[in-house]
PDB file of C-alpha atoms in Angstrom:
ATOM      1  CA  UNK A   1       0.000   0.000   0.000  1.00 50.00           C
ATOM      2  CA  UNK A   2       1.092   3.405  -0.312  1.00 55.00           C
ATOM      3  CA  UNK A   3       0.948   6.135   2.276  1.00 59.00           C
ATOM      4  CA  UNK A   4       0.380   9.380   2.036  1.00 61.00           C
ATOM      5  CA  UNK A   5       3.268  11.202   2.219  1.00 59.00           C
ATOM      6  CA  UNK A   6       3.385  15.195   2.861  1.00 65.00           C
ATOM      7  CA  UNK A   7       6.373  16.941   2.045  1.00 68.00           C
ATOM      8  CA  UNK A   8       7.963  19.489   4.030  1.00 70.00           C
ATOM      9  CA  UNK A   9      10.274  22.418   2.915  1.00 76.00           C
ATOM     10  CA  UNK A  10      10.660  26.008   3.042  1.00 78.00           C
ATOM     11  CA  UNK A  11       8.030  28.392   2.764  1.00 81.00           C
ATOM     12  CA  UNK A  12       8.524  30.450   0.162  1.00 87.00           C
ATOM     13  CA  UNK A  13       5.748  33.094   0.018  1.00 86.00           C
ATOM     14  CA  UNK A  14       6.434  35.406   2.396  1.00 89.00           C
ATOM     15  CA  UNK A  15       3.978  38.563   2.182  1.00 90.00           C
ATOM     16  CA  UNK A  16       1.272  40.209  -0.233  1.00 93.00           C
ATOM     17  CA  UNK A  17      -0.593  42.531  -0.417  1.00 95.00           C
ATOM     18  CA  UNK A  18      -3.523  40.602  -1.910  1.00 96.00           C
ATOM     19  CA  UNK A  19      -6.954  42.040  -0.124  1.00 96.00           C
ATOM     20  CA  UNK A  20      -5.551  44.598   2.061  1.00 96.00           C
ATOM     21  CA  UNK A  21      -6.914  47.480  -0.219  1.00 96.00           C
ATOM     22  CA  UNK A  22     -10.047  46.152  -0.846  1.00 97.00           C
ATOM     23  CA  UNK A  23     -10.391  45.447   3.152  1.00 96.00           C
ATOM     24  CA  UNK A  24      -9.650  49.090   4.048  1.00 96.00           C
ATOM     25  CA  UNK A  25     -12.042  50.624   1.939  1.00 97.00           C
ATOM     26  CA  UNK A  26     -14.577  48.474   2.583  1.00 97.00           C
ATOM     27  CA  UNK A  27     -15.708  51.066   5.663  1.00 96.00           C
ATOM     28  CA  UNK A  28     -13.737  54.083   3.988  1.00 96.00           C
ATOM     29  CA  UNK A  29     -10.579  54.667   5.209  1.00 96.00           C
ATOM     30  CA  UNK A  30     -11.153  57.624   8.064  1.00 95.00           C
ATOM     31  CA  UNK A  31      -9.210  60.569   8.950  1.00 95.00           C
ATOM     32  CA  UNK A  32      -7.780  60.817  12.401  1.00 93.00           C
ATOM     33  CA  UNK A  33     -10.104  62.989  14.567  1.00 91.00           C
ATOM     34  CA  UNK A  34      -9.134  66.145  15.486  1.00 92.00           C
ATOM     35  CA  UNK A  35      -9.895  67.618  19.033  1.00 91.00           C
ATOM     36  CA  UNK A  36     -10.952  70.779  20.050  1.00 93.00           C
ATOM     37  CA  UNK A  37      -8.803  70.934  23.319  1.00 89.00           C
ATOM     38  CA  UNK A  38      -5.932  68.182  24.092  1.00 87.00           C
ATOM     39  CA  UNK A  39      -6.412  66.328  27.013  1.00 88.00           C
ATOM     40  CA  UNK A  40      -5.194  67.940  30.607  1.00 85.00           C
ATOM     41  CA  UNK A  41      -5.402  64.088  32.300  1.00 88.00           C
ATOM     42  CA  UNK A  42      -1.361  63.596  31.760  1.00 89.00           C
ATOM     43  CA  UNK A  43      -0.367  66.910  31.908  1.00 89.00           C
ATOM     44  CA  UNK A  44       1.526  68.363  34.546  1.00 93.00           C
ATOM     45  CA  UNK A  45      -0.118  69.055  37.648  1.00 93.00           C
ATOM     46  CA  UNK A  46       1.925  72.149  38.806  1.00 95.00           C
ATOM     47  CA  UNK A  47       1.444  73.175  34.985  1.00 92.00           C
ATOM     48  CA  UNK A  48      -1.981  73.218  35.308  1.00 90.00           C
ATOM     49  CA  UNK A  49      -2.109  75.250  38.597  1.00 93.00           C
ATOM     50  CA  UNK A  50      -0.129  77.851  36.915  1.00 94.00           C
ATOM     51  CA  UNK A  51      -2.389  78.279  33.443  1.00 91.00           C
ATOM     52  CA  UNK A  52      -5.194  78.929  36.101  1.00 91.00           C
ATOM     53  CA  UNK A  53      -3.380  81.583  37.367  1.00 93.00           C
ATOM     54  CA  UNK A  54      -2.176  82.870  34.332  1.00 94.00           C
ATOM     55  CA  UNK A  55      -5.882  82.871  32.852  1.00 92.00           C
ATOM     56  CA  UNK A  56      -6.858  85.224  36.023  1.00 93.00           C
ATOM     57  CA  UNK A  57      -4.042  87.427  35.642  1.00 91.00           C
ATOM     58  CA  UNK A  58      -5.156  88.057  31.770  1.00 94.00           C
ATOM     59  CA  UNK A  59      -8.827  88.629  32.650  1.00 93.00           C
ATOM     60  CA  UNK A  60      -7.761  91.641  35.015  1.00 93.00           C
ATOM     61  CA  UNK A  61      -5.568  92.998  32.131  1.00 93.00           C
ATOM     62  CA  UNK A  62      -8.565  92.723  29.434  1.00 93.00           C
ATOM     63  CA  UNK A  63     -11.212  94.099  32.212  1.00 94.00           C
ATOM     64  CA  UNK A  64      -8.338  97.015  33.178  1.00 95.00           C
ATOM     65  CA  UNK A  65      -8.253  97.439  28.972  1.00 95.00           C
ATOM     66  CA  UNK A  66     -11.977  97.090  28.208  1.00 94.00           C
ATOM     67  CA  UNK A  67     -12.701 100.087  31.151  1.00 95.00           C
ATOM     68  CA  UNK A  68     -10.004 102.370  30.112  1.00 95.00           C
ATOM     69  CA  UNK A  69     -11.495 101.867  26.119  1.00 95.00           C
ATOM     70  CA  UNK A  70     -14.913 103.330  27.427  1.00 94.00           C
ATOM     71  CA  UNK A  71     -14.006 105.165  29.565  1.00 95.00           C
ATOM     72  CA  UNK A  72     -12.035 107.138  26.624  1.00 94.00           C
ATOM     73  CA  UNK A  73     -15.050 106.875  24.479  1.00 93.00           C
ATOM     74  CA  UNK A  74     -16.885 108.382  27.099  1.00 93.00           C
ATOM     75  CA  UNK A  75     -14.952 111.638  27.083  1.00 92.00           C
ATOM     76  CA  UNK A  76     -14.783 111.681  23.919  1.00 90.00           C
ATOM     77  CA  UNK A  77     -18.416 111.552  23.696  1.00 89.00           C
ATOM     78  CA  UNK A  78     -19.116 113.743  26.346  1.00 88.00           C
ATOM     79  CA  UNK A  79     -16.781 116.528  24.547  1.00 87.00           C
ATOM     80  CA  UNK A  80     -18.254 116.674  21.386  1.00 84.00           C
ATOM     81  CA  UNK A  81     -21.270 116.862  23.174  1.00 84.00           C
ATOM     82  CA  UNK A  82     -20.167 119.953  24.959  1.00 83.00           C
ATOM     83  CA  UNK A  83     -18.332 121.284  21.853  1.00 80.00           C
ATOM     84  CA  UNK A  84     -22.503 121.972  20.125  1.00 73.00           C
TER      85      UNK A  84
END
């Protein structure tokens, strides 16, 4: 009788790239999402303690900025309405 006999050897293919195009477009291939802020979880700690400091100390500069804009304005107003 004669047996089956399976031969070994090297393998010879290796890679292709058969499919693999086909299988990414299948559900479109996506762009990576963009976020509007990055995430603060890994940050820094003492990093973020500053920025909330830094945030206040910019507020009182806009609010000193905003006041001093109306409150020229205001003269300026009140001047030409003096000037008639």
């Amino acid at each position: 009788g004669g047996l089956l006999r399976l031969r070994g050897g090297a393998k010879s293919k290796n890679h292709t790239a058969h499919n693999q195009s086909r299988k990414a477009h299948k559900n479109g291939i996506k762009r990576v999402k963009t976020h509007r802020f990055e995430t603060t979880k890994d940050r820094d700690p003492k990093y973020g303690r500053n920025s909330i400091h830094a945030r206040k100390g910019s507020m009182k500069i806009h609010k000193k900025n905003l006041m001093e804009r109306r409150a020229k304005l205001h003269n300026a107003a009140a001047s030409k309405a003096n000037a008639e």
